[in-house]
Amino acid sequence: MQGFRHVYSGKVRELYVPTDETYAHLVLIVASDRVSAFDHVLSPEIPGKGENLTAMTNWWFDRLDINNHRSSELSVPQEVAGRAMIAKKLDMYPIECVVRGYLSGSGWKEYQQTGSVCGIELPAGLGFGDRLPHPIYTPAFKAEQGEHDENISYAQTVELVGKEIAERLRDESIRIFIAASQLCEKAGLILADTKFEFGNDPRTNQLTLGDEVLTPDSSRYWDKTIWEQGIRDQSFDKQIVRNWISANWDQVGDPPELPNEIVSITASKYQELRERLTAR
């Protein structure tokens, strides 16, 4: 790609740096159509996924009141236009800032066993998909590619990044989650849970939101009307992919190939969520 050099392939993204040293503080992030589950990249790809996730991240960046890593100093190359962004390089904190507003996913499994989620005690008698009394912050330690992220306590985040940064990561994550949830409600959506990643901008020394933000790869969205009807197993994310893999793979060796039907449904869910969020 003219003007850029490839430096890294992640599970679902490619990173390039400008060849012009004037812009050494920037990086080109390209969202592929790859999909991952249980820390494995699956096949085939999900058509349109990279473009839909990039559009949603940009939509949220335009509306969230916090510094983010997007930069307008360079233009995205035409060959990846629509599924890439120019971003400022950050010194990333090794923490996935998970916020949960509803009881679902791994939180539901843990609650059934212990009555708590990541050590946070919750009221008795909650059901799957129920709204929590207030959003809870359940951080995880970000693992290297191919390894599992590890849920950690808030005290452990203090040990990793210090008290001041740990507090800001927690407080900003919950604040953004609440603001985003209110915008979702206007679109007839529920934001059940999400994860944020932050870093320090070395040029400004400011806490900065990085990575993808509030996409269906990093968040669990539900249709509010369907949720109110008591149907709690629907979502706009890749849960259908997780469900199929869970039912058809024992997580030993390589995962099986996704059926065409699962790929098609997942692609349509990404597209529908994008349209519902950004059409307003």
XYZ file of N, CA, C and O in Angstrom, residues 78-259:
728
model
N -7.127 4.815 -0.570
C -8.367 4.486 -1.257
C -8.671 2.993 -1.235
O -9.827 2.583 -1.129
N -7.622 2.158 -1.295
C -7.876 0.710 -1.389
C -8.469 0.123 -0.109
O -9.011 -0.991 -0.125
N -8.399 0.852 1.014
C -9.015 0.358 2.257
C -10.036 1.361 2.799
O -10.455 1.266 3.948
N -10.435 2.315 1.956
C -11.401 3.323 2.388
C -12.692 2.654 2.860
O -13.163 1.697 2.250
N -13.235 3.161 3.968
C -14.469 2.623 4.519
C -14.262 1.588 5.584
O -15.153 1.340 6.400
N -13.077 0.960 5.620
C -12.826 -0.047 6.652
C -11.493 0.181 7.369
O -10.885 -0.750 7.893
N -11.060 1.446 7.381
C -9.792 1.752 8.031
C -9.835 3.162 8.599
O -10.663 3.986 8.191
N -8.950 3.419 9.544
C -8.816 4.777 10.060
C -7.364 5.058 10.396
O -6.583 4.137 10.696
N -6.998 6.329 10.301
C -5.690 6.786 10.754
C -5.826 7.104 12.241
O -6.733 7.833 12.655
N -4.919 6.543 13.031
C -5.014 6.723 14.478
C -3.671 7.143 15.060
O -2.610 6.869 14.490
N -3.751 7.815 16.192
C -2.546 8.186 16.928
C -2.031 6.968 17.694
O -2.817 6.219 18.266
N -0.732 6.778 17.691
C -0.143 5.709 18.485
C -0.285 6.049 19.970
O 0.013 7.168 20.384
N -0.747 5.089 20.739
C -0.916 5.272 22.170
C -0.049 4.277 22.937
O 0.270 3.201 22.432
N 0.300 4.642 24.154
C 0.891 3.683 25.079
C -0.284 3.006 25.782
O -0.844 3.542 26.743
N -0.674 1.828 25.259
C -1.909 1.197 25.709
C -1.752 0.576 27.098
O -0.699 0.021 27.435
N -2.798 0.697 27.882
C -2.844 0.019 29.180
C -3.290 -1.423 28.949
O -4.182 -1.677 28.136
N -2.685 -2.388 29.658
C -2.945 -3.808 29.366
C -4.233 -4.317 30.007
O -4.278 -5.427 30.553
N -5.285 -3.503 29.920
C -6.534 -3.830 30.612
C -7.707 -3.668 29.652
O -7.813 -2.655 28.961
N -8.541 -4.681 29.601
C -9.814 -4.557 28.910
C -10.827 -4.067 29.933
O -11.078 -4.732 30.937
N -11.374 -2.895 29.683
C -12.277 -2.253 30.644
C -13.708 -2.683 30.330
O -14.395 -2.051 29.528
N -14.118 -3.768 30.940
C -15.429 -4.362 30.671
C -16.478 -3.746 31.593
O -16.268 -3.637 32.802
N -17.593 -3.336 30.999
C -18.733 -2.819 31.775
C -19.953 -3.657 31.419
O -20.234 -3.884 30.242
N -20.665 -4.093 32.445
C -21.857 -4.919 32.236
C -23.067 -4.215 32.843
O -23.036 -3.824 34.011
N -24.114 -4.070 32.040
C -25.359 -3.482 32.525
C -26.462 -4.506 32.692
O -27.485 -4.233 33.325
N -26.234 -5.688 32.112
C -27.219 -6.764 32.143
C -26.492 -8.082 32.417
O -25.282 -8.199 32.193
N -27.232 -9.067 32.868
C -26.644 -10.344 33.250
C -26.671 -11.295 32.064
O -27.742 -11.773 31.666
N -25.508 -11.539 31.482
C -25.442 -12.362 30.285
C -24.036 -12.927 30.132
O -23.135 -12.607 30.904
N -23.860 -13.778 29.132
C -22.540 -14.307 28.815
C -21.888 -15.023 29.974
O -22.542 -15.731 30.753
N -20.581 -14.822 30.111
C -19.842 -15.482 31.189
C -20.288 -14.988 32.562
O -20.191 -15.709 33.560
N -20.816 -13.744 32.614
C -21.313 -13.215 33.879
C -22.487 -14.026 34.404
O -22.601 -14.279 35.612
N -23.367 -14.449 33.498
C -24.522 -15.258 33.891
C -24.075 -16.613 34.439
O -24.572 -17.083 35.459
N -23.103 -17.227 33.767
C -22.603 -18.520 34.236
C -22.012 -18.405 35.637
O -22.260 -19.249 36.505
N -21.235 -17.349 35.851
C -20.615 -17.174 37.166
C -21.664 -16.866 38.236
O -21.593 -17.372 39.356
N -22.637 -16.050 37.876
C -23.692 -15.693 38.840
C -24.459 -16.924 39.296
O -24.800 -17.056 40.482
N -24.731 -17.839 38.381
C -25.447 -19.060 38.749
C -24.674 -19.876 39.774
O -25.267 -20.540 40.632
N -23.361 -19.834 39.702
C -22.524 -20.638 40.587
C -22.226 -19.949 41.910
O -22.171 -20.602 42.962
N -22.057 -18.604 41.854
C -21.539 -17.904 43.037
C -22.416 -16.758 43.526
O -22.189 -16.232 44.619
N -23.387 -16.346 42.712
C -24.190 -15.185 43.090
C -23.464 -13.872 42.881
O -23.932 -12.816 43.321
N -22.332 -13.936 42.193
C -21.541 -12.731 41.941
C -20.988 -12.785 40.522
O -21.038 -13.820 39.859
N -20.464 -11.649 40.055
C -19.789 -11.572 38.753
C -18.437 -10.923 38.987
O -18.366 -9.785 39.453
N -17.384 -11.670 38.692
C -16.013 -11.181 38.893
C -15.823 -10.668 40.328
O -15.189 -9.629 40.550
N -16.411 -11.383 41.269
C -16.243 -11.033 42.676
C -17.184 -9.954 43.173
O -17.164 -9.612 44.358
N -18.015 -9.397 42.291
C -18.965 -8.358 42.698
C -20.291 -9.019 43.052
O -20.941 -9.643 42.202
N -20.687 -8.919 44.318
C -21.931 -9.533 44.777
C -23.132 -8.854 44.121
O -23.197 -7.619 44.028
N -24.081 -9.668 43.663
C -25.291 -9.157 43.031
C -26.516 -9.660 43.792
O -26.439 -10.659 44.505
N -27.657 -8.981 43.648
C -28.863 -9.430 44.349
C -29.245 -10.853 43.954
O -29.007 -11.282 42.816
N -29.854 -11.573 44.873
C -30.323 -12.927 44.582
C -31.547 -12.864 43.678
O -32.261 -11.859 43.637
N -31.774 -13.950 42.947
C -32.999 -14.081 42.172
C -32.975 -13.463 40.791
O -34.014 -13.402 40.122
N -31.826 -12.995 40.312
C -31.753 -12.427 38.967
C -31.826 -13.541 37.933
O -31.327 -14.654 38.150
N -32.430 -13.252 36.800
C -32.515 -14.209 35.714
C -31.621 -13.831 34.562
O -31.077 -12.720 34.495
N -31.483 -14.743 33.617
C -30.647 -14.482 32.442
C -31.178 -13.273 31.678
O -32.369 -13.172 31.376
N -30.289 -12.336 31.380
C -30.672 -11.152 30.616
C -31.287 -10.046 31.436
O -31.670 -9.017 30.885
N -31.384 -10.222 32.749
C -31.958 -9.172 33.596
C -31.036 -7.970 33.679
O -29.806 -8.099 33.623
N -31.657 -6.803 33.846
C -30.891 -5.585 34.040
C -30.320 -5.564 35.454
O -31.005 -5.907 36.424
N -29.062 -5.162 35.570
C -28.434 -5.053 36.882
C -28.874 -3.753 37.559
O -29.235 -2.787 36.876
N -28.833 -3.701 38.896
C -29.231 -2.474 39.595
C -28.454 -1.252 39.124
O -28.979 -0.142 39.069
N -27.192 -1.455 38.777
C -26.361 -0.404 38.196
C -25.224 -1.085 37.431
O -24.873 -2.238 37.737
N -24.651 -0.432 36.426
C -23.566 -1.062 35.673
C -22.383 -1.418 36.575
O -22.067 -0.690 37.521
N -21.758 -2.546 36.288
C -20.597 -2.981 37.070
C -19.367 -3.028 36.168
O -19.450 -3.303 34.971
N -18.229 -2.757 36.763
C -16.939 -2.720 36.060
C -16.191 -3.999 36.388
O -15.889 -4.275 37.551
N -15.906 -4.809 35.359
C -15.256 -6.108 35.573
C -14.058 -6.234 34.635
O -14.151 -6.836 33.573
N -12.925 -5.647 34.995
C -11.779 -5.590 34.081
C -11.158 -6.958 33.804
O -11.348 -7.924 34.554
N -10.420 -7.011 32.709
C -9.684 -8.216 32.344
C -8.276 -7.810 31.928
O -8.050 -6.690 31.462
N -7.348 -8.733 32.115
C -5.971 -8.516 31.675
C -5.878 -8.956 30.225
O -6.243 -10.086 29.877
N -5.416 -8.060 29.359
C -5.403 -8.346 27.925
C -4.248 -9.292 27.588
O -3.080 -8.960 27.782
N -4.607 -10.464 27.066
C -3.606 -11.490 26.759
C -3.043 -11.300 25.358
O -3.605 -10.594 24.520
N -1.920 -11.946 25.110
C -1.345 -11.958 23.776
C -2.239 -12.789 22.849
O -3.039 -13.605 23.298
N -2.094 -12.578 21.532
C -2.908 -13.317 20.566
C -2.733 -14.817 20.773
O -1.621 -15.314 20.952
N -3.869 -15.539 20.767
C -3.831 -16.982 20.945
C -3.987 -17.415 22.386
O -4.138 -18.608 22.667
N -3.945 -16.470 23.318
C -4.121 -16.787 24.723
C -5.424 -16.156 25.222
O -5.953 -15.228 24.624
N -5.933 -16.677 26.336
C -7.211 -16.204 26.858
C -7.017 -14.970 27.732
O -6.121 -14.922 28.575
N -7.877 -13.965 27.504
C -7.897 -12.826 28.425
C -8.314 -13.329 29.807
O -9.120 -14.250 29.927
N -7.782 -12.704 30.836
C -8.006 -13.180 32.203
C -8.744 -12.121 33.017
O -8.288 -10.988 33.130
N -9.899 -12.504 33.561
C -10.615 -11.595 34.447
C -9.764 -11.306 35.676
O -9.165 -12.221 36.255
N -9.702 -10.027 36.051
C -8.901 -9.644 37.213
C -9.737 -8.741 38.112
O -10.765 -8.202 37.699
N -9.293 -8.582 39.325
C -9.994 -7.723 40.271
C -9.572 -6.272 40.054
O -8.543 -5.981 39.428
N -10.372 -5.374 40.601
C -10.009 -3.955 40.527
C -8.672 -3.719 41.229
O -7.837 -2.933 40.753
N -8.459 -4.408 42.348
C -7.190 -4.265 43.082
C -6.006 -4.643 42.198
O -4.934 -4.020 42.280
N -6.200 -5.633 41.343
C -5.111 -6.026 40.442
C -4.849 -4.962 39.382
O -3.702 -4.787 38.953
N -5.890 -4.242 38.953
C -5.656 -3.166 37.994
C -4.842 -2.049 38.645
O -4.023 -1.413 37.988
N -5.080 -1.819 39.937
C -4.289 -0.817 40.658
C -2.821 -1.225 40.664
O -1.919 -0.397 40.457
N -2.574 -2.525 40.873
C -1.190 -3.022 40.867
C -0.556 -2.858 39.492
O 0.648 -2.580 39.375
N -1.353 -3.006 38.433
C -0.821 -2.952 37.069
C -0.546 -1.533 36.590
O 0.472 -1.286 35.934
N -1.444 -0.592 36.891
C -1.333 0.743 36.305
C -1.301 1.871 37.328
O -1.166 3.041 36.954
N -1.426 1.550 38.617
C -1.426 2.588 39.646
C -2.834 3.040 39.984
O -3.762 2.915 39.188
N -2.995 3.603 41.179
C -4.317 3.953 41.699
C -5.016 5.007 40.842
O -6.200 4.880 40.523
N -4.298 6.057 40.450
C -4.930 7.150 39.716
C -5.475 6.687 38.365
O -6.633 6.976 38.010
N -4.662 5.966 37.596
C -5.094 5.498 36.281
C -6.198 4.450 36.432
O -7.177 4.448 35.672
N -6.073 3.554 37.413
C -7.106 2.528 37.614
C -8.458 3.172 37.881
O -9.488 2.736 37.340
N -8.471 4.214 38.696
C -9.727 4.919 38.986
C -10.294 5.574 37.739
O -11.503 5.523 37.489
N -9.429 6.188 36.943
C -9.906 6.867 35.735
C -10.439 5.860 34.716
O -11.460 6.113 34.072
N -9.755 4.730 34.575
C -10.231 3.697 33.647
C -11.620 3.212 34.065
O -12.524 3.083 33.224
N -11.789 2.956 35.344
C -13.083 2.490 35.848
C -14.164 3.549 35.661
O -15.236 3.273 35.095
N -13.884 4.756 36.118
C -14.903 5.811 36.109
C -15.283 6.233 34.692
O -16.466 6.442 34.389
N -14.280 6.369 33.813
C -14.571 6.750 32.433
C -15.344 5.643 31.707
O -16.243 5.921 30.907
N -14.988 4.402 31.969
C -15.675 3.279 31.316
C -17.150 3.263 31.685
O -18.021 3.117 30.809
N -17.446 3.426 32.957
C -18.846 3.417 33.393
C -19.581 4.639 32.854
O -20.729 4.544 32.390
N -18.912 5.795 32.864
C -19.549 7.020 32.361
C -19.895 6.880 30.878
O -21.012 7.221 30.444
N -18.949 6.375 30.084
C -19.191 6.214 28.652
C -20.297 5.187 28.419
O -21.164 5.363 27.553
N -20.282 4.117 29.186
C -21.298 3.078 29.039
C -22.697 3.645 29.272
O -23.630 3.364 28.506
N -22.848 4.448 30.298
C -24.160 5.029 30.611
C -24.601 5.970 29.491
O -25.753 5.935 29.037
N -23.683 6.818 29.018
C -24.018 7.741 27.929
C -24.387 6.988 26.655
O -25.356 7.330 25.965
N -23.622 5.940 26.342
C -23.903 5.152 25.143
C -25.236 4.413 25.276
O -25.996 4.306 24.301
N -25.524 3.923 26.470
C -26.788 3.204 26.694
C -27.978 4.103 26.424
O -28.997 3.671 25.854
N -27.863 5.364 26.814
C -28.963 6.308 26.594
C -29.171 6.573 25.104
O -30.310 6.672 24.637
N -28.085 6.656 24.335
C -28.216 6.831 22.892
C -28.805 5.574 22.239
O -29.599 5.676 21.305
N -28.417 4.407 22.748
C -28.945 3.155 22.203
C -30.451 3.064 22.401
O -31.182 2.610 21.514
N -30.920 3.491 23.560
C -32.356 3.411 23.854
C -33.165 4.205 22.833
O -34.273 3.814 22.463
N -32.619 5.320 22.366
C -33.325 6.130 21.369
C -33.459 5.385 20.040
O -34.332 5.707 19.236
N -32.588 4.408 19.822
C -32.651 3.600 18.607
C -33.367 2.279 18.853
O -33.340 1.390 17.998
N -34.002 2.147 20.021
C -34.710 0.918 20.347
C -33.789 -0.238 20.640
O -34.147 -1.412 20.449
N -32.587 0.077 21.134
C -31.578 -0.944 21.411
C -31.193 -0.938 22.882
O -31.313 0.069 23.580
N -30.713 -2.071 23.347
C -30.141 -2.199 24.687
C -28.667 -2.523 24.534
O -28.289 -3.425 23.771
N -27.819 -1.783 25.227
C -26.397 -2.103 25.311
C -26.209 -2.940 26.574
O -26.234 -2.418 27.681
N -26.070 -4.242 26.401
C -26.003 -5.150 27.556
C -24.634 -5.100 28.231
O -24.532 -5.062 29.458
N -23.578 -5.116 27.437
C -22.223 -5.029 27.988
C -21.267 -4.626 26.879
O -21.590 -4.708 25.692
N -20.091 -4.187 27.273
C -19.090 -3.776 26.290
C -17.719 -3.788 26.930
O -17.581 -3.999 28.139
N -16.702 -3.560 26.119
C -15.350 -3.397 26.658
C -14.664 -2.247 25.942
O -14.841 -2.033 24.740
N -13.909 -1.483 26.711
C -13.137 -0.367 26.180
C -11.656 -0.639 26.391
O -11.260 -1.363 27.308
N -10.822 -0.029 25.555
C -9.377 -0.057 25.751
C -8.855 1.371 25.689
O -9.240 2.143 24.812
N -8.010 1.703 26.636
C -7.477 3.059 26.751
C -5.956 3.025 26.705
O -5.315 2.023 27.016
N -5.396 4.170 26.350
C -3.959 4.348 26.405
C -3.620 5.781 26.751
O -4.505 6.637 26.854
N -2.354 6.033 26.920
C -1.877 7.399 27.142
C -1.315 7.930 25.827
O -0.514 7.267 25.169
N -1.775 9.110 25.435
C -1.235 9.756 24.232
C 0.096 10.394 24.629
O 0.128 11.367 25.378
N 1.215 9.861 24.143
C 2.517 10.375 24.579
C 2.772 11.820 24.175
O 3.617 12.488 24.761
N 2.044 12.336 23.187
C 2.251 13.719 22.740
C 1.489 14.718 23.613
O 1.845 15.893 23.661
N 0.419 14.247 24.270
C -0.386 15.153 25.095
C -0.464 14.719 26.554
O -0.918 15.482 27.402
N -0.024 13.477 26.815
C -0.103 12.894 28.162
C -1.544 12.841 28.663
O -1.814 13.012 29.854
N -2.486 12.574 27.745
C -3.896 12.495 28.107
C -4.426 11.071 27.947
O -4.031 10.352 27.017
N -5.319 10.696 28.855
C -6.009 9.423 28.728
C -6.831 9.450 27.441
O -7.593 10.385 27.194
N -6.675 8.418 26.603
C -7.277 8.430 25.271
C -7.919 7.079 24.975
O -7.330 6.034 25.227
N -9.122 7.141 24.438
C -9.862 5.933 24.074
C -9.338 5.414 22.744
O -9.243 6.155 21.769
N -8.969 4.138 22.708
C -8.417 3.546 21.496
C -9.207 2.335 21.053
O -10.277 2.033 21.593
N -8.680 1.635 20.063
C -9.261 0.402 19.574
C -10.625 0.674 18.939
O -11.018 1.814 18.718
N -11.358 -0.394 18.620
C -12.733 -0.225 18.160
C -13.601 0.101 19.373
O -13.274 -0.269 20.497
N -14.696 0.795 19.135
C -15.528 1.244 20.249
C -16.992 0.919 19.988
O -17.546 1.290 18.951
N -17.602 0.205 20.928
C -19.038 -0.069 20.910
C -19.496 -0.702 19.599
O -20.561 -0.406 19.077
N -18.668 -1.589 19.069
C -19.052 -2.373 17.896
C -19.641 -3.703 18.376
O -19.479 -4.088 19.528
N -20.305 -4.443 17.480
C -20.814 -5.750 17.891
C -19.729 -6.784 18.143
O -20.033 -7.874 18.627
N -18.476 -6.470 17.840
C -17.379 -7.361 18.218
C -16.918 -7.117 19.649
O -16.292 -7.978 20.260
N -17.185 -5.926 20.168
C -16.734 -5.598 21.521
C -17.905 -5.387 22.478
O -17.692 -5.067 23.643
N -19.129 -5.559 21.980
C -20.314 -5.222 22.764
C -21.439 -6.209 22.475
O -21.474 -6.846 21.426
N -22.367 -6.276 23.416
C -23.562 -7.104 23.237
C -24.781 -6.176 23.152
O -25.085 -5.459 24.103
N -25.426 -6.173 21.992
C -26.613 -5.348 21.763
C -27.850 -6.234 21.660
O -27.806 -7.302 21.042
N -28.967 -5.747 22.221
C -30.251 -6.428 22.080
C -31.302 -5.470 21.544
O -31.199 -4.250 21.737
N -32.312 -6.023 20.915
C -33.481 -5.251 20.523
C -34.346 -5.029 21.766
O -34.739 -5.988 22.433
N -34.639 -3.775 22.092
C -35.336 -3.446 23.329
C -36.748 -4.034 23.365
O -37.191 -4.559 24.395
N -37.460 -3.962 22.255
C -38.830 -4.483 22.212
C -38.852 -5.985 22.448
O -39.686 -6.500 23.212
N -37.930 -6.698 21.814
C -37.864 -8.152 21.979
C -37.469 -8.497 23.418
O -38.022 -9.420 24.024
N -36.537 -7.738 23.987
C -36.125 -7.970 25.378
C -37.308 -7.784 26.322
O -37.502 -8.566 27.268
N -38.113 -6.762 26.089
C -39.264 -6.497 26.949
C -40.311 -7.606 26.856
O -41.117 -7.792 27.773
N -40.281 -8.355 25.762
C -41.185 -9.499 25.610
C -40.669 -10.737 26.342
O -41.325 -11.778 26.340
N -39.492 -10.608 26.948
C -38.920 -11.721 27.700
C -38.007 -12.617 26.899
O -37.528 -13.637 27.403
N -37.740 -12.249 25.634
C -36.834 -13.044 24.797
C -35.419 -12.517 25.006
O -35.120 -11.380 24.652
N -34.567 -13.333 25.576
C -33.256 -12.842 26.014
C -32.074 -13.483 25.275
O -30.933 -13.258 25.661
N -32.361 -14.284 24.271
C -31.251 -14.969 23.593
C -30.981 -14.398 22.205
O -30.380 -15.039 21.364
N -31.449 -13.175 21.951
C -31.226 -12.528 20.658
C -30.161 -11.449 20.817
O -30.037 -10.850 21.881
N -29.389 -11.229 19.787
C -28.386 -10.163 19.856
C -27.937 -9.808 18.451
O -28.183 -10.533 17.494
N -27.251 -8.668 18.349
C -26.767 -8.181 17.059
C -25.277 -8.467 16.876
O -24.677 -8.020 15.921
N -24.698 -9.180 17.805
C -23.255 -9.411 17.739
C -22.977 -10.777 17.111
O -23.816 -11.343 16.419
N -21.800 -11.294 17.381
C -21.416 -12.588 16.819
C -21.792 -13.743 17.747
O -21.187 -14.815 17.674
N -22.813 -13.549 18.603
C -23.202 -14.602 19.530
C -23.632 -15.863 18.789
O -23.376 -16.984 19.230
N -24.265 -15.686 17.631
C -24.670 -16.851 16.854
C -23.455 -17.672 16.424
O -23.498 -18.904 16.353
N -22.334 -16.972 16.175
C -21.086 -17.667 15.837
C -20.569 -18.428 17.054
O -20.201 -19.603 16.968
N -20.562 -17.749 18.218
C -20.120 -18.420 19.446
C -20.984 -19.642 19.749
O -20.471 -20.702 20.128
N -22.297 -19.470 19.592
C -23.212 -20.578 19.895
C -22.943 -21.776 18.988
O -22.916 -22.927 19.449
N -22.741 -21.497 17.698
C -22.512 -22.603 16.761
C -21.177 -23.291 17.056
O -21.103 -24.528 17.070
N -20.146 -22.497 17.305
C -18.835 -23.080 17.606
C -18.904 -23.905 18.897
O -18.345 -25.010 18.988
N -19.596 -23.377 19.918
C -19.713 -24.102 21.189
C -20.374 -25.459 20.998
O -20.002 -26.446 21.645
N -21.371 -25.497 20.101
C -22.122 -26.734 19.891
C -21.408 -27.716 18.967
O -21.743 -28.910 18.950
N -20.438 -27.222 18.215
C -19.830 -28.070 17.180
C -18.321 -28.236 17.306
O -17.683 -28.779 16.405
N -17.757 -27.767 18.426
C -16.294 -27.851 18.595
C -15.965 -27.983 20.076
O -16.501 -27.248 20.913
N -15.077 -28.921 20.396
C -14.688 -29.145 21.785
C -13.478 -28.303 22.198
O -12.893 -28.518 23.261
N -13.116 -27.315 21.364
C -11.992 -26.405 21.601
C -10.652 -27.141 21.677
O -9.717 -26.704 22.337
N -10.582 -28.274 20.983
C -9.327 -29.005 20.815
C -8.964 -28.961 19.334
O -9.812 -29.235 18.473
N -7.729 -28.597 19.027
C -7.313 -28.490 17.632
C -7.890 -27.252 16.976
O -8.222 -26.261 17.641
N -8.035 -27.292 15.668
C -8.539 -26.139 14.919
C -10.067 -26.146 14.886
O -10.681 -27.215 14.769
N -10.693 -24.962 14.959
C -12.154 -24.906 14.904
C -12.668 -25.259 13.519
O -11.975 -25.060 12.516
N -13.897 -25.787 13.431
C -14.471 -26.126 12.117
C -14.859 -24.877 11.344
O -14.967 -23.791 11.907
N -15.091 -25.060 10.056
C -15.506 -23.944 9.200
C -16.976 -23.605 9.464
O -17.811 -24.491 9.661
N -17.279 -22.316 9.468
C -18.649 -21.877 9.715
C -19.544 -22.199 8.516
O -19.141 -21.995 7.369
N -20.772 -22.664 8.755
C -21.705 -22.898 7.644
C -22.115 -21.586 6.985
O -22.108 -20.528 7.627
